[in-house]
Tab-separated table of C-alpha atoms in Angstrom:
chain	number	residue	atom	x	y	z
V	1	MET	CA	30.250	-28.047	12.764
V	2	LYS	CA	32.562	-30.718	14.045
V	3	ARG	CA	31.639	-32.596	17.210
V	4	LEU	CA	32.738	-31.199	20.542
V	5	ALA	CA	34.380	-33.437	23.097
V	6	VAL	CA	34.478	-32.751	26.809
V	7	ILE	CA	37.604	-34.150	28.406
V	8	VAL	CA	37.548	-34.908	32.124
V	9	ILE	CA	41.027	-35.045	33.611
V	10	SER	CA	42.497	-36.914	36.516
V	11	LEU	CA	45.906	-35.450	37.332
V	12	THR	CA	48.416	-37.834	38.849
V	13	ALA	CA	51.480	-36.707	40.794
V	14	TRP	CA	53.863	-38.888	42.745
V	15	MET	CA	57.104	-38.582	44.641
V	16	VAL	CA	60.179	-40.654	43.791
V	17	SER	CA	62.726	-39.930	46.498
V	18	ALA	CA	63.436	-36.234	45.906
V	19	LEU	CA	61.666	-36.279	42.524
V	20	GLU	CA	58.231	-34.912	41.795
V	21	VAL	CA	56.636	-36.208	38.592
V	22	LEU	CA	53.492	-34.835	36.949
V	23	PHE	CA	51.579	-36.268	33.984
V	24	PHE	CA	48.821	-33.997	32.746
V	25	PRO	CA	46.769	-33.029	29.675
V	26	THR	CA	46.986	-29.359	28.751
V	27	LEU	CA	46.171	-26.818	26.055
V	28	ALA	CA	49.289	-24.783	26.863
V	29	ALA	CA	51.249	-23.681	23.795
V	30	ASN	CA	54.259	-22.517	25.806
V	31	MET	CA	55.428	-25.522	27.808
V	32	ASP	CA	58.808	-25.609	26.057
V	33	ASP	CA	59.339	-21.893	26.708
V	34	GLN	CA	58.449	-22.251	30.374
V	35	VAL	CA	60.922	-25.088	30.826
V	36	GLN	CA	63.640	-23.118	29.045
V	37	TYR	CA	62.997	-19.596	30.336
V	38	VAL	CA	61.450	-19.919	33.814
V	39	MET	CA	64.048	-20.068	36.574
V	40	PRO	CA	64.191	-23.079	38.961
V	41	HIS	CA	61.784	-23.023	41.948
V	42	ARG	CA	59.300	-20.837	40.048
V	43	GLY	CA	55.793	-22.116	39.411
V	44	ILE	CA	54.842	-22.834	35.809
V	45	HIS	CA	51.438	-21.974	34.333
V	46	VAL	CA	49.556	-25.080	33.204
V	47	PRO	CA	45.949	-24.788	31.940
V	48	LEU	CA	44.465	-28.279	32.150
V	49	VAL	CA	42.320	-29.294	29.209
V	50	SER	CA	38.641	-29.726	30.028
V	51	LYS	CA	36.886	-29.269	26.681
V	52	VAL	CA	38.175	-29.969	23.196
V	53	GLU	CA	36.554	-30.424	19.836
V	54	SER	CA	37.508	-33.124	17.371
V	55	GLY	CA	40.652	-31.996	15.604
V	56	GLN	CA	41.807	-29.762	18.457
V	57	PRO	CA	45.435	-30.367	19.460
V	58	PHE	CA	46.205	-31.109	23.103
V	59	THR	CA	49.211	-32.611	24.807
V	60	LEU	CA	49.878	-35.061	27.581
V	61	THR	CA	52.842	-33.429	29.253
V	62	ILE	CA	55.369	-35.018	31.589
V	63	SER	CA	57.159	-32.880	34.131
V	64	VAL	CA	59.920	-34.220	36.382
V	65	ALA	CA	61.301	-31.920	39.070
V	66	SER	CA	63.677	-32.171	42.000
V	67	LYS	CA	63.821	-29.838	44.996
V	68	GLU	CA	67.336	-31.069	45.726
V	69	LYS	CA	70.351	-31.541	43.457
V	70	LEU	CA	70.599	-35.043	42.022
V	71	SER	CA	73.441	-36.973	43.650
V	72	LYS	CA	73.936	-39.126	40.546
V	73	PRO	CA	72.812	-39.155	36.896
V	74	LEU	CA	69.200	-40.132	36.322
V	75	LYS	CA	68.267	-42.277	33.323
V	76	LEU	CA	64.605	-43.115	32.795
V	77	SER	CA	62.999	-45.233	30.090
V	78	ALA	CA	59.305	-44.997	29.263
V	79	THR	CA	56.412	-47.198	28.164
V	80	PHE	CA	53.235	-45.442	26.997
V	81	THR	CA	49.915	-47.299	26.777
V	82	GLY	CA	46.431	-46.163	25.852
V	83	LYS	CA	43.136	-47.826	26.804
V	84	SER	CA	39.894	-47.189	24.867
V	85	PRO	CA	36.358	-47.091	26.360
V	86	ASP	CA	35.990	-50.731	25.268
V	87	GLY	CA	38.961	-51.712	27.416
V	88	GLU	CA	41.198	-52.376	24.401
V	89	GLU	CA	44.846	-51.526	25.169
V	90	LYS	CA	47.388	-50.228	22.686
V	91	VAL	CA	51.091	-49.899	23.485
V	92	HIS	CA	52.307	-46.800	21.634
V	93	PHE	CA	55.951	-47.439	22.558
V	94	LYS	CA	57.837	-49.594	25.025
V	95	ASP	CA	61.023	-49.124	27.082
V	96	ILE	CA	62.428	-46.280	25.017
V	97	PRO	CA	65.116	-43.988	26.524
V	98	PHE	CA	63.190	-40.948	27.733
V	99	PHE	CA	65.142	-38.918	30.296
V	100	ASP	CA	68.910	-38.633	30.676
V	101	ILE	CA	69.501	-36.068	33.413
V	102	PRO	CA	73.011	-35.297	34.710
V	103	ALA	CA	74.072	-35.338	38.348
V	104	GLY	CA	73.722	-31.983	40.059
V	105	ALA	CA	70.549	-31.032	38.155
V	106	GLN	CA	67.842	-29.283	40.142
V	107	GLY	CA	64.431	-27.724	39.584
V	108	ILE	CA	62.431	-28.692	36.483
V	109	LEU	CA	64.382	-31.552	34.922
V	110	SER	CA	62.259	-32.625	31.959
V	111	PRO	CA	62.907	-30.498	28.856
V	112	GLY	CA	59.393	-30.246	27.483
V	113	LYS	CA	58.558	-33.918	27.050
V	114	TYR	CA	55.008	-34.522	25.878
V	115	PHE	CA	52.722	-36.645	23.719
V	116	ALA	CA	50.588	-34.807	21.170
V	117	GLY	CA	46.979	-35.940	20.860
V	118	VAL	CA	43.863	-35.203	18.793
V	119	PHE	CA	40.425	-36.804	19.006
V	120	GLU	CA	38.794	-37.610	15.663
V	121	THR	CA	35.066	-37.552	14.929
V	122	SER	CA	35.214	-41.340	14.509
V	123	ASP	CA	36.457	-41.868	18.085
V	124	LYS	CA	33.918	-43.565	20.337
V	125	PRO	CA	32.629	-41.476	23.265
V	126	GLY	CA	33.707	-42.671	26.688
V	127	LYS	CA	36.661	-42.802	29.004
V	128	TYR	CA	40.160	-42.987	27.541
V	129	THR	CA	42.989	-43.877	29.898
V	130	TYR	CA	46.666	-43.139	29.246
V	131	ILE	CA	49.314	-44.898	31.317
V	132	LEU	CA	52.949	-43.868	31.544
V	133	MET	CA	55.464	-46.280	33.079
V	134	LEU	CA	58.955	-44.957	33.883
V	135	LYS	CA	61.924	-47.126	34.881
V	136	ASP	CA	65.298	-46.032	36.211
V	137	ALA	CA	68.680	-47.709	35.785
V	138	ASP	CA	68.291	-49.461	39.137
V	139	GLY	CA	65.145	-51.254	37.986
V	140	ASN	CA	62.671	-49.125	39.939
V	141	SER	CA	59.423	-48.435	38.056
V	142	TYR	CA	56.945	-45.611	38.512
V	143	ARG	CA	53.399	-45.418	37.122
V	144	ALA	CA	51.380	-42.352	36.122
V	145	GLU	CA	47.869	-42.320	34.751
V	146	SER	CA	45.696	-39.704	33.099
V	147	SER	CA	42.043	-40.251	32.142
V	148	LEU	CA	40.133	-38.391	29.423
V	149	GLU	CA	36.434	-38.741	28.774
V	150	LEU	CA	35.167	-38.074	25.268
V	151	VAL	CA	31.478	-37.105	25.256
V	152	PRO	CA	29.042	-35.647	22.686
V	153	GLN	CA	29.146	-31.996	21.711
V	154	ILE	CA	28.256	-29.348	24.265
V	155	SER	CA	27.258	-26.150	22.505
V	156	VAL	CA	28.736	-22.911	23.815
V	157	ASP	CA	27.887	-20.792	20.792
V	158	ARG	CA	25.626	-18.478	22.772
V	159	ALA	CA	25.796	-14.717	22.168
V	160	MET	CA	28.658	-12.797	23.758
V	161	ASP	CA	28.460	-9.433	25.503
V	162	ALA	CA	31.044	-6.673	25.927
V	163	GLY	CA	32.093	-7.799	29.397
V	164	GLU	CA	32.906	-11.343	28.310
V	165	PHE	CA	34.645	-10.162	25.144
V	166	GLU	CA	37.020	-7.919	27.075
V	167	LYS	CA	38.259	-11.002	28.955
V	168	THR	CA	38.701	-13.164	25.854
V	169	PHE	CA	42.457	-12.698	25.439
V	170	THR	CA	43.890	-11.039	28.559
V	171	PHE	CA	44.660	-14.357	30.271
V	172	TYR	CA	44.052	-16.780	27.418
V	173	TYR	CA	47.385	-18.598	27.850
V	174	ARG	CA	46.427	-19.231	31.474
V	175	GLU	CA	42.692	-19.830	31.156
V	176	PRO	CA	41.966	-20.729	27.519
V	177	LYS	CA	38.348	-20.910	26.411
V	178	PRO	CA	38.623	-22.001	22.787
V	179	GLU	CA	34.958	-22.968	22.720
V	180	ARG	CA	34.120	-19.233	22.817
V	181	LEU	CA	36.428	-18.059	20.013
V	182	LEU	CA	33.866	-18.121	17.205
V	183	ALA	CA	31.347	-16.267	19.372
V	184	ALA	CA	34.036	-13.705	20.217
V	185	TRP	CA	34.844	-13.230	16.513
V	186	ARG	CA	31.179	-12.651	15.678
V	187	TYR	CA	30.814	-10.191	18.530
V	188	TYR	CA	33.913	-8.225	17.516
V	189	LEU	CA	32.775	-7.768	13.921
V	190	ASP	CA	29.149	-7.002	14.851
V	191	GLU	CA	29.633	-4.834	17.959
V	192	GLY	CA	33.266	-4.684	19.067
V	193	VAL	CA	34.578	-2.767	16.083
V	194	LYS	CA	31.983	-0.012	16.572
V	195	ARG	CA	32.763	0.223	20.281
V	196	GLN	CA	36.492	0.402	19.588
V	197	GLN	CA	35.976	3.113	16.951
V	198	GLN	CA	33.906	5.187	19.369
V	199	LYS	CA	36.546	4.796	22.076
V	200	GLU	CA	39.640	5.451	19.952
V	201	GLY	CA	38.253	7.923	17.425
V	202	LYS	CA	40.890	8.976	14.894
V	203	ASN	CA	43.395	6.631	16.554
V	204	PHE	CA	41.291	3.530	15.797
V	205	ASN	CA	43.576	0.584	15.111
V	206	PRO	CA	42.210	-2.990	15.069
V	207	MET	CA	45.577	-4.676	14.416
V	208	ALA	CA	46.232	-5.802	18.012
V	209	ILE	CA	42.809	-7.468	18.351
V	210	LEU	CA	43.223	-9.117	14.952
V	211	LYS	CA	46.646	-10.375	16.050
V	212	GLY	CA	45.029	-11.908	19.125
V	213	PHE	CA	42.386	-13.679	17.049
V	214	CYS	CA	44.978	-14.918	14.567
V	215	GLU	CA	47.195	-16.432	17.288
V	216	ALA	CA	44.168	-18.040	18.961
V	217	PHE	CA	42.931	-19.574	15.705
V	218	LYS	CA	46.436	-20.881	14.985
V	219	LEU	CA	46.190	-22.822	18.240
V	220	ASN	CA	42.724	-24.121	17.352
V	221	PRO	CA	42.638	-25.559	13.813
V	222	GLN	CA	39.389	-27.363	14.635
V	223	PHE	CA	37.617	-24.045	13.992
V	224	HIS	CA	39.227	-23.271	10.619
V	225	ASP	CA	36.419	-24.860	8.610
V	226	ASP	CA	33.733	-22.839	10.417
V	227	LEU	CA	35.798	-19.655	10.272
V	228	ALA	CA	36.245	-19.942	6.497
V	229	LYS	CA	32.512	-20.513	5.929
V	230	MET	CA	31.625	-17.549	8.160
V	231	SER	CA	33.245	-15.255	5.565
V	232	GLN	CA	30.401	-15.965	3.110
V	233	GLY	CA	27.457	-13.579	2.874
V	234	ILE	CA	28.973	-10.787	4.995
V	235	PRO	CA	28.927	-7.044	4.203
V	236	PRO	CA	31.999	-5.616	2.393
V	237	GLU	CA	33.082	-3.556	5.428
V	238	LYS	CA	34.029	-6.815	7.169
V	239	TYR	CA	36.179	-8.136	4.328
V	240	GLY	CA	39.374	-6.474	5.527
V	241	TYR	CA	39.177	-7.969	9.021
V	242	TYR	CA	38.767	-11.479	7.637
V	243	ALA	CA	41.557	-10.917	5.118
V	244	MET	CA	44.041	-9.892	7.813
V	245	VAL	CA	43.327	-12.935	9.988
V	246	PHE	CA	43.248	-15.315	7.015
V	247	GLY	CA	46.526	-13.878	5.748
V	248	GLY	CA	48.015	-14.386	9.192
V	249	LEU	CA	46.895	-18.024	9.226
V	250	GLY	CA	49.057	-18.558	6.158
V	251	LYS	CA	49.194	-20.276	2.776
V	252	GLU	CA	48.221	-23.718	4.042
V	253	PHE	CA	44.985	-22.375	5.496
V	254	LEU	CA	44.171	-20.373	2.355
V	255	ASN	CA	44.875	-23.298	0.033
V	256	ARG	CA	42.914	-25.795	2.119
V	257	TYR	CA	39.796	-23.662	2.539
V	258	GLN	CA	39.870	-21.711	-0.715
V	259	LYS	CA	36.490	-23.086	-1.837
V	260	ASP	CA	34.840	-22.050	1.448
V	261	ILE	CA	36.283	-18.524	1.662
V	262	ASN	CA	34.472	-15.547	0.179
V	263	PRO	CA	36.124	-14.890	-3.248
V	264	GLU	CA	36.392	-11.164	-2.550
V	265	ILE	CA	38.329	-11.878	0.634
V	266	MET	CA	40.617	-14.256	-1.255
V	267	LYS	CA	41.426	-11.373	-3.616
V	268	LEU	CA	42.416	-9.200	-0.664
V	269	THR	CA	44.685	-11.882	0.805
V	270	ALA	CA	46.474	-12.131	-2.565
V	271	LYS	CA	47.802	-8.607	-1.964
V	272	PHE	CA	49.890	-9.913	0.947
V	273	LYS	CA	51.889	-12.036	-1.558
V	274	GLY	CA	52.249	-14.898	0.881
V	275	SER	CA	53.580	-12.816	3.769
V	276	ASP	CA	51.928	-12.528	7.183
V	277	PRO	CA	50.280	-9.075	7.477
V	278	LEU	CA	50.237	-9.365	11.273
V	279	THR	CA	53.985	-9.808	11.811
V	280	PHE	CA	56.742	-7.199	11.582
V	281	LYS	CA	60.520	-7.103	11.934
V	282	GLU	CA	60.766	-3.712	13.654
V	283	VAL	CA	58.451	-1.704	15.892
V	284	VAL	CA	57.824	1.629	14.160
V	285	HIS	CA	54.551	2.542	15.875
V	286	ALA	CA	53.406	2.289	19.486
V	287	ALA	CA	50.336	0.285	18.380
V	288	GLN	CA	52.672	-2.552	17.387
V	289	LEU	CA	53.552	-2.977	21.053
V	290	ASP	CA	49.912	-3.935	21.610
V	291	MET	CA	50.263	-6.605	18.929
V	292	LEU	CA	53.210	-8.102	20.815
V	293	TRP	CA	51.199	-8.023	24.031
V	294	LEU	CA	48.256	-9.834	22.416
V	295	GLU	CA	50.641	-12.501	21.152
V	296	PHE	CA	51.893	-12.988	24.708
V	297	PHE	CA	48.399	-12.935	26.233
V	298	VAL	CA	47.214	-15.684	23.867
V	299	THR	CA	50.278	-17.943	23.641
V	300	GLY	CA	52.225	-17.167	26.838
V	301	ARG	CA	55.414	-17.536	24.800
V	302	PHE	CA	58.767	-15.951	25.534
V	303	GLU	CA	59.507	-14.366	22.149
V	304	PRO	CA	57.071	-11.384	22.330
V	305	VAL	CA	58.371	-10.529	25.839
V	306	LYS	CA	61.946	-10.658	24.568
V	307	ARG	CA	61.009	-8.262	21.750
V	308	LEU	CA	59.276	-5.889	24.166
V	309	ALA	CA	62.386	-5.872	26.356
V	310	GLY	CA	64.533	-5.308	23.275
V	311	GLU	CA	62.737	-2.044	22.519
V	312	LEU	CA	64.267	-0.608	25.697
V	313	SER	CA	67.737	-0.684	24.132
V	314	LYS	CA	66.968	1.970	21.513
V	315	LYS	CA	68.427	5.413	22.167
V	316	PRO	CA	65.776	8.172	21.996
V	317	VAL	CA	67.999	11.182	21.256
V	318	PHE	CA	65.428	13.896	20.670
V	319	PRO	CA	63.683	14.879	23.944
V	320	ILE	CA	59.889	14.965	24.002
V	321	GLU	CA	59.820	18.259	25.936
V	322	GLU	CA	61.879	19.905	23.211
V	323	ALA	CA	59.421	18.631	20.612
V	324	LYS	CA	56.518	20.176	22.534
V	325	LYS	CA	58.400	23.475	22.711
V	326	ARG	CA	59.040	23.435	18.953
V	327	GLN	CA	55.356	22.722	18.349
V	328	MET	CA	54.341	25.709	20.497
V	329	GLU	CA	56.722	27.859	18.502
V	330	LYS	CA	55.375	26.372	15.254
V	331	LYS	CA	58.814	25.115	14.277
V	332	LYS	CA	59.004	21.908	12.236
V	333	LEU	CA	61.108	18.899	13.155
V	334	SER	CA	63.511	17.380	10.686
V	335	ALA	CA	62.951	13.795	9.486
V	336	ALA	CA	65.780	12.558	11.724
V	337	GLU	CA	64.340	14.381	14.750
V	338	LYS	CA	60.880	12.920	14.090
V	339	LYS	CA	62.341	9.415	14.019
V	340	GLN	CA	64.222	10.009	17.282
V	341	LEU	CA	61.082	11.439	18.866
V	342	LEU	CA	59.022	8.443	17.748
V	343	THR	CA	61.594	6.114	19.339
V	344	GLY	CA	61.170	7.944	22.623
V	345	ILE	CA	57.366	7.771	22.462
V	346	ILE	CA	57.462	4.035	21.715
V	347	GLN	CA	59.860	3.456	24.590
V	348	MET	CA	57.668	5.399	27.033
V	349	ALA	CA	54.662	3.327	25.984
V	350	ASP	CA	56.739	0.148	26.308
V	351	VAL	CA	57.843	0.967	29.863
V	352	TRP	CA	54.301	1.877	30.891
V	353	SER	CA	52.875	-1.372	29.454
V	354	LEU	CA	55.562	-3.512	31.108
V	355	LYS	CA	54.830	-1.899	34.484
V	356	SER	CA	51.089	-2.291	34.053
V	357	ASN	CA	51.102	-5.917	32.896
V	358	LEU	CA	53.682	-6.997	35.464
V	359	LYS	CA	50.963	-6.446	38.093
V	360	HIS	CA	48.746	-9.128	36.575
V	361	HIS	CA	51.058	-11.645	34.888
V	362	ARG	CA	53.513	-13.569	37.063
V	363	LEU	CA	54.809	-15.327	33.963
V	364	LEU	CA	55.878	-11.953	32.549
V	365	GLY	CA	57.902	-11.366	35.699
V	366	PHE	CA	59.498	-14.806	35.412
V	367	TYR	CA	60.496	-14.135	31.794
V	368	LEU	CA	61.928	-10.689	32.610
V	369	GLU	CA	63.805	-12.234	35.526
V	370	THR	CA	65.414	-14.722	33.133
V	371	ILE	CA	66.280	-11.957	30.671
V	372	MET	CA	68.143	-10.201	33.488
V	373	ALA	CA	69.796	-13.292	34.961
V	374	ARG	CA	71.035	-14.613	31.612
V	375	LYS	CA	71.822	-11.157	30.249
V	376	LEU	CA	69.574	-11.598	27.226
V	377	TYR	CA	68.910	-7.860	26.999
V	378	ALA	CA	70.448	-5.901	24.130
V	379	ASP	CA	72.554	-3.496	26.207
V	380	GLU	CA	73.028	-1.930	29.638
V	381	GLN	CA	70.351	0.707	28.983
V	382	ALA	CA	67.708	-2.023	28.635
V	383	ALA	CA	69.079	-3.783	31.730
V	384	GLY	CA	68.819	-0.597	33.770
V	385	ILE	CA	65.243	0.083	32.726
V	386	ILE	CA	64.109	-3.495	33.455
V	387	ALA	CA	65.823	-3.371	36.855
V	388	ALA	CA	64.062	-0.082	37.636
V	389	ILE	CA	60.697	-1.591	36.643
V	390	PHE	CA	61.317	-4.511	39.027
V	391	ARG	CA	62.337	-2.192	41.876
V	392	GLU	CA	59.180	-0.130	41.501
V	393	HIS	CA	57.025	-3.270	41.251
V	394	ASN	CA	58.589	-4.862	44.347
V	395	SER	CA	58.353	-1.621	46.289
V	396	LYS	CA	54.624	-1.290	45.599
V	397	ASN	CA	54.051	-4.920	46.586
V	398	LYS	CA	55.804	-4.317	49.927
V	399	GLU	CA	53.623	-1.262	50.544
V	400	LYS	CA	50.467	-3.347	49.979
V	401	LYS	CA	51.625	-5.894	52.545
């Protein structure tokens, strides 16, 4: 097991005339998407990093915002310095052009600027300080500082129960707990699968949960070594679950950890022929909607929401009520009618899930708002359905007030 580092953050914000500047460490995997697809004056979701393990990626993100329109172009250069626990300073770069923002800009101005960081096992425990100095064309300088403390491993590999597991992914992009991923994986294979089978019966489908694990492990390569070794000495009924996640992690993972992975599981991954078994070009089953939702819950990215909205553009021609009537009369549907019926069922499930998740995820609402404002939907049918979902959501919120 690699060493775990606890990072203690000091978040610095300062005002420069009408500018607000933030410099913060985060585990967020969707900062670029939020800058690009969240409308001005909307709050972004930023989970601050508090615990990382050696090898875990994190970023020091810079956000510059203005409540008012800039009266003139803004050019900022940057100097970035790091200070070790010993007090040794290292200038990573000096006076490089960093921001070039046109006059009239407003809202979030910085297009996803950040520094990527990873602590190694050889790094000395203690306080690490990162200093960002910005200068404008008029010679004004502005200082931001963020402190990280690297300390010895804190074990969080305690057993997990059903209640904690159910919360593992629902808000992961907002409140990530990577230190509990391995415990969650053990719980799912030992207890969660049986619970899900009992709940779903003949409709049991683990693909959405496996998609969630795969996306979470992609964000946390520091656990890949442990995950690969966990595949040794397990009963054959667990092979398929490992194979799906390992296949989703891709060729690089399989090649790097081939010696640590159970040989029987490696044989199963070979059947995927290098493709990702947890991705798909077209939704042909309602369960695939759940896979898109798990991708959003874990990463907070825009793409799965865009795909969910895109499903609303399909034209379900064959009515569900007519299908029920045919079934009562023991009349079979043609292949074309079955496909049309399936489209309608998928779309009903899609609308229901969008309504349900909109209650709990403000970021989903922000993304849908952008889809409407920028007309990113596939056609007017999708636009009408999204607008209706918003009307119902807003109406219920007014009633609560």
